[in-house]
Short mmCIF file of C-alpha atoms and ligand atoms in Angstrom, two decimals:
data_model
loop_
_atom_site.label_atom_id
_atom_site.label_comp_id
_atom_site.label_asym_id
_atom_site.label_seq_id
_atom_site.Cartn_x
_atom_site.Cartn_y
_atom_site.Cartn_z
CA MET A 1 0.00 0.00 0.00
CA THR A 2 1.27 3.44 -0.73
CA SER A 3 0.16 6.44 1.22
CA GLN A 4 -1.26 9.49 -0.43
CA SER A 5 -1.27 13.05 0.79
CA PRO A 6 -3.73 13.17 3.65
CA SER A 7 -6.68 15.39 2.92
CA GLN A 8 -6.96 16.41 6.56
CA THR A 9 -3.70 18.29 6.21
CA PRO A 10 -4.52 21.89 5.50
CA THR A 11 -0.92 22.98 5.17
CA GLY A 12 0.53 19.72 3.92
CA THR A 13 3.15 19.87 6.65
CA SER A 14 1.45 18.31 9.65
CA ASN A 15 -1.27 15.82 10.28
CA GLY A 16 -1.92 16.99 13.82
CA THR A 17 -1.43 14.85 16.88
CA ALA A 18 -1.90 11.09 17.02
CA VAL A 19 -2.33 9.28 20.32
CA VAL A 20 -1.26 5.63 20.36
CA THR A 21 -2.13 3.52 23.40
CA GLY A 22 -0.09 0.43 24.22
CA ALA A 23 2.83 2.10 22.48
CA SER A 24 5.55 0.45 24.57
CA SER A 25 6.05 -2.52 22.24
CA GLY A 26 4.80 -4.52 19.28
CA ILE A 27 2.04 -3.10 17.10
CA GLY A 28 1.73 0.03 19.23
CA ALA A 29 5.40 0.97 18.98
CA ALA A 30 5.50 0.19 15.26
CA THR A 31 2.37 2.28 14.72
CA ALA A 32 3.83 5.22 16.61
CA ARG A 33 6.90 5.11 14.36
CA ARG A 34 4.80 4.80 11.23
CA LEU A 35 2.51 7.68 12.13
CA ALA A 36 5.50 9.89 12.91
CA ALA A 37 6.81 9.08 9.44
CA GLU A 38 3.39 10.07 8.05
CA GLY A 39 3.71 13.53 9.59
CA PHE A 40 1.80 13.12 12.82
CA SER A 41 3.10 14.45 16.09
CA VAL A 42 2.79 11.26 18.13
CA VAL A 43 1.85 10.86 21.77
CA CYS A 44 3.12 7.47 22.90
CA ALA A 45 0.97 6.23 25.77
CA ALA A 46 1.61 3.11 27.84
CA ARG A 47 2.31 2.01 31.38
CA ARG A 48 6.05 1.42 30.90
CA THR A 49 7.47 4.92 30.97
CA ASP A 50 11.08 4.03 30.15
CA ARG A 51 10.06 2.32 26.93
CA ILE A 52 7.78 5.05 25.65
CA GLU A 53 10.27 7.76 26.56
CA GLU A 54 12.90 6.06 24.43
CA LEU A 55 10.44 5.56 21.58
CA ALA A 56 9.18 9.15 21.75
CA ALA A 57 12.72 10.50 21.77
CA GLY A 58 13.49 8.52 18.61
CA ILE A 59 10.49 9.81 16.65
CA GLY A 60 10.25 13.36 17.92
CA GLY A 61 7.08 12.54 19.82
CA ARG A 62 5.95 12.73 23.41
CA ALA A 63 5.61 10.04 26.06
CA VAL A 64 2.67 10.01 28.44
CA SER A 65 2.54 7.31 31.05
CA CYS A 66 -0.97 5.88 31.01
CA ASP A 67 -2.81 2.79 32.16
CA VAL A 68 -6.01 2.93 30.10
CA THR A 69 -7.92 1.12 32.84
CA ASP A 70 -7.29 4.02 35.23
CA PRO A 71 -9.83 6.83 34.65
CA GLN A 72 -7.53 9.47 36.15
CA ALA A 73 -4.65 8.38 33.95
CA VAL A 74 -6.91 8.68 30.89
CA GLU A 75 -7.91 12.19 32.02
CA ARG A 76 -4.23 13.11 32.32
CA LEU A 77 -3.55 11.66 28.87
CA VAL A 78 -6.24 13.87 27.34
CA ALA A 79 -4.88 16.93 29.12
CA GLU A 80 -1.30 16.25 28.08
CA ALA A 81 -2.13 15.33 24.49
CA GLY A 82 -3.59 18.81 24.00
CA GLU A 83 -6.09 20.27 21.59
CA ASP A 84 -4.55 19.17 18.28
CA VAL A 85 -5.46 15.50 18.48
CA THR A 86 -6.74 14.29 15.11
CA LEU A 87 -6.16 10.58 15.52
CA VAL A 88 -6.54 8.04 18.33
CA ILE A 89 -5.27 4.49 18.02
CA ASN A 90 -6.85 2.15 20.55
CA ASN A 91 -4.17 -0.49 20.68
CA ALA A 92 -3.68 -1.22 24.40
CA GLY A 93 -4.86 -4.65 25.41
CA GLY A 94 -3.90 -8.24 24.80
CA ALA A 95 -4.56 -11.83 25.77
CA LEU A 96 -4.05 -13.60 29.07
CA GLY A 97 -4.17 -17.37 29.21
CA MET A 98 -5.63 -20.01 26.94
CA GLU A 99 -7.51 -22.27 29.26
CA PRO A 100 -10.84 -23.89 28.37
CA VAL A 101 -14.02 -22.42 29.81
CA VAL A 102 -14.27 -25.19 32.38
CA GLU A 103 -10.98 -23.96 33.87
CA ALA A 104 -11.57 -20.28 33.21
CA ASP A 105 -9.37 -17.88 35.15
CA LEU A 106 -12.02 -15.24 35.64
CA ASP A 107 -9.58 -12.74 37.11
CA ALA A 108 -7.66 -12.90 33.84
CA TRP A 109 -10.91 -12.48 31.91
CA GLN A 110 -11.67 -9.39 33.97
CA THR A 111 -8.21 -7.99 33.25
CA MET A 112 -8.68 -8.59 29.53
CA TYR A 113 -12.11 -6.97 29.57
CA ALA A 114 -10.77 -4.00 31.50
CA ALA A 115 -7.93 -3.30 29.04
CA ASN A 116 -9.39 -4.31 25.67
CA VAL A 117 -12.95 -3.10 26.20
CA LEU A 118 -13.27 -0.61 29.04
CA GLY A 119 -9.87 0.94 28.30
CA ALA A 120 -10.68 1.46 24.64
CA ALA A 121 -14.11 2.82 25.57
CA ALA A 122 -12.69 5.23 28.14
CA VAL A 123 -10.01 6.57 25.80
CA THR A 124 -12.49 6.97 22.95
CA LYS A 125 -15.07 8.68 25.14
CA ALA A 126 -12.47 11.06 26.53
CA PHE A 127 -11.06 12.09 23.14
CA LEU A 128 -14.32 12.23 21.20
CA PRO A 129 -15.10 15.93 21.74
CA THR A 130 -11.60 16.85 20.49
CA LEU A 131 -11.88 14.49 17.52
CA ILE A 132 -15.22 16.03 16.57
CA THR A 133 -13.76 19.54 16.75
CA ASN A 134 -10.72 18.50 14.68
CA GLN A 135 -12.57 16.27 12.20
CA GLY A 136 -10.47 13.37 13.37
CA GLN A 137 -10.37 9.64 13.31
CA VAL A 138 -10.30 6.74 15.75
CA ILE A 139 -8.85 3.35 14.87
CA PHE A 140 -9.32 0.26 17.03
CA VAL A 141 -6.86 -2.62 16.89
CA THR A 142 -9.04 -5.64 17.58
CA SER A 143 -8.24 -9.18 16.44
CA THR A 144 -9.48 -12.03 14.31
CA ALA A 145 -10.43 -13.41 17.73
CA ALA A 146 -13.42 -11.07 17.44
CA ASP A 147 -14.69 -13.09 14.46
CA GLY A 148 -15.61 -16.15 16.52
CA GLY A 149 -14.52 -18.41 19.32
CA TYR A 150 -11.72 -20.93 19.31
CA GLU A 151 -10.76 -23.53 21.91
CA GLY A 152 -9.13 -21.86 24.89
CA GLY A 153 -9.85 -18.42 23.52
CA ALA A 154 -13.20 -17.61 25.12
CA GLY A 155 -11.96 -14.88 27.45
CA TYR A 156 -9.93 -13.12 24.78
CA CYS A 157 -12.47 -13.69 21.99
CA ALA A 158 -15.22 -12.29 24.20
CA ALA A 159 -13.16 -9.19 24.98
CA LYS A 160 -12.26 -8.56 21.35
CA ALA A 161 -15.85 -9.16 20.19
CA ALA A 162 -16.96 -6.64 22.81
CA GLU A 163 -14.39 -4.14 21.58
CA ARG A 164 -15.72 -4.63 18.04
CA SER A 165 -19.19 -3.79 19.37
CA ILE A 166 -17.88 -0.41 20.49
CA VAL A 167 -16.61 0.26 16.96
CA GLN A 168 -19.94 -0.69 15.42
CA SER A 169 -22.11 1.30 17.83
CA LEU A 170 -19.87 4.34 17.74
CA ARG A 171 -19.86 4.55 13.94
CA LEU A 172 -23.66 4.51 13.91
CA GLU A 173 -23.99 6.99 16.75
CA ILE A 174 -21.76 9.67 15.26
CA VAL A 175 -22.62 9.33 11.59
CA ASP A 176 -23.63 13.02 11.62
CA GLN A 177 -20.23 14.04 13.02
CA PRO A 178 -16.97 14.52 11.08
CA VAL A 179 -15.16 11.61 12.74
CA ARG A 180 -14.10 8.41 11.02
CA VAL A 181 -14.23 5.12 12.91
CA SER A 182 -12.11 2.19 11.77
CA GLU A 183 -11.05 -1.25 12.91
CA VAL A 184 -8.00 -3.32 12.08
CA ALA A 185 -8.32 -7.01 12.97
CA PRO A 186 -4.93 -8.75 12.91
CA GLY A 187 -4.55 -12.50 12.74
CA MET A 188 -1.23 -14.15 13.54
CA VAL A 189 1.32 -11.44 14.29
CA HIS A 190 4.67 -12.45 15.76
CA THR A 191 5.59 -9.78 18.26
CA GLU A 192 8.02 -10.10 21.11
CA GLU A 193 5.31 -9.96 23.77
CA PHE A 194 1.80 -10.98 22.64
CA SER A 195 2.11 -14.75 23.13
CA LEU A 196 4.70 -14.41 25.88
CA THR A 197 2.22 -12.37 27.92
CA ARG A 198 -0.61 -14.73 27.06
CA PHE A 199 1.38 -17.68 28.39
CA HIS A 200 2.64 -15.85 31.47
CA GLY A 201 6.26 -15.64 30.37
CA ASP A 202 6.58 -19.22 29.08
CA GLN A 203 8.79 -18.58 26.04
CA GLU A 204 8.72 -22.18 24.85
CA ARG A 205 4.93 -22.23 24.76
CA ALA A 206 4.85 -18.81 23.14
CA ASP A 207 7.18 -20.02 20.40
CA THR A 208 4.88 -22.94 19.53
CA VAL A 209 2.24 -20.46 18.34
CA TYR A 210 4.48 -19.51 15.39
CA ALA A 211 6.29 -22.87 14.98
CA GLY A 212 6.77 -23.83 11.35
CA VAL A 213 4.97 -20.75 10.03
CA ALA A 214 7.30 -19.45 7.34
CA ALA A 215 6.35 -15.80 7.68
CA PRO A 216 3.91 -14.71 10.36
CA LEU A 217 2.98 -11.06 10.22
CA VAL A 218 5.19 -8.63 12.11
CA ALA A 219 4.17 -5.46 13.91
CA ASP A 220 5.22 -3.27 10.97
CA ASP A 221 2.69 -5.04 8.72
CA ILE A 222 -0.14 -3.86 10.94
CA ALA A 223 1.39 -0.41 11.38
CA ASP A 224 1.50 -0.16 7.59
CA VAL A 225 -2.24 -0.80 7.37
CA ILE A 226 -2.98 1.66 10.16
CA GLY A 227 -0.83 4.29 8.48
CA TRP A 228 -2.74 3.75 5.25
CA ILE A 229 -6.15 4.02 6.92
CA ALA A 230 -5.05 7.16 8.73
CA THR A 231 -4.05 8.90 5.53
CA ARG A 232 -7.12 8.30 3.36
CA PRO A 233 -9.05 11.35 2.20
CA GLU A 234 -11.42 12.71 4.80
CA HIS A 235 -14.58 11.34 3.16
CA VAL A 236 -13.20 7.77 3.09
CA ASN A 237 -14.01 5.62 6.09
CA ILE A 238 -12.30 2.23 6.11
CA ASP A 239 -14.71 0.24 8.28
CA ARG A 240 -12.61 -2.83 8.97
CA ILE A 241 -9.56 -4.57 7.59
CA THR A 242 -8.68 -8.16 8.49
CA VAL A 243 -4.98 -8.90 8.09
CA ARG A 244 -3.48 -12.38 8.20
CA PRO A 245 -0.22 -13.90 7.05
CA ARG A 246 -0.56 -15.83 3.80
CA ALA A 247 -0.01 -19.07 5.71
CA GLN A 248 -3.12 -18.49 7.84
CA ALA A 249 -6.23 -19.01 5.74
CA ALA A 250 -8.49 -19.03 8.79
CA GLN A 251 -8.09 -19.07 12.56
CA HIS A 252 -7.65 -22.87 12.55
CA LYS A 253 -6.12 -23.25 9.11
CA VAL A 254 -2.43 -22.46 9.47
CA HIS A 255 0.17 -23.93 7.15
CA ARG A 256 3.21 -25.10 9.12
CA GLU A 257 6.34 -26.43 7.52
CA ALA A 258 7.77 -29.55 9.11
C1 LIG B 1 -4.30 -12.39 17.88
C2 LIG B 1 -4.97 -13.43 17.09
O1 LIG B 1 -5.28 -15.95 16.94
O2 LIG B 1 -4.22 -15.14 18.95
O3 LIG B 1 -5.11 -11.36 18.28
O4 LIG B 1 -6.55 -14.80 18.63
S1 LIG B 1 -5.26 -14.88 17.98
#
């Protein structure tokens, strides 16, 4: 995909401010870098301050320490991001565990719901007035897990399906407002932390997720799609893009080389 000149750029020199949650690693960090390259002034938001400070310094952006499940932290993020926000990327979240329903770790489910659903809702709600004023855009990073359940995935699939519901309702609710609402649903993306976090630091188990897959997606592949969505002309709303590696034809259909 090649990016075109963004229509929301009156001067052609700046796209305004983009806020990226979960920017400390993986898709979030890659997206922050990509948006900086697209001319956005990027606010890198995440809990791990040292990581986002380093990232922000490298891309001429700003770091704001923020746990999206903490309402006061979200308030601070809005205040520090300022009035020029034209783009919000709801990326914070992730998976915890892969146990069957009969063994469900409901605390982990609650944590997933808090970050993926309530966090995205809180950030969106808080930035919406600014996005309306600035004719902005909000992009949610969900997952192919939102498409349907898979064994051991109920807690994560439920959270991502709920996050997708926010996208759908919001787009209907604000159709009369100048704000675009998009969703990117990644399939298998090999990042340093997604599966490691899911399996509570068990690197061996995390590695089995990608075993034999010649070329899983990497974070930059998703950042590329987000950068493209973010730079469409203002009348173009990309509703949802599903992105998988070629070797993954469906959630359960993954080609693995011996
Ligand atoms: C990542 C996709 O397959 O782990 O969001 O649910 S999967």
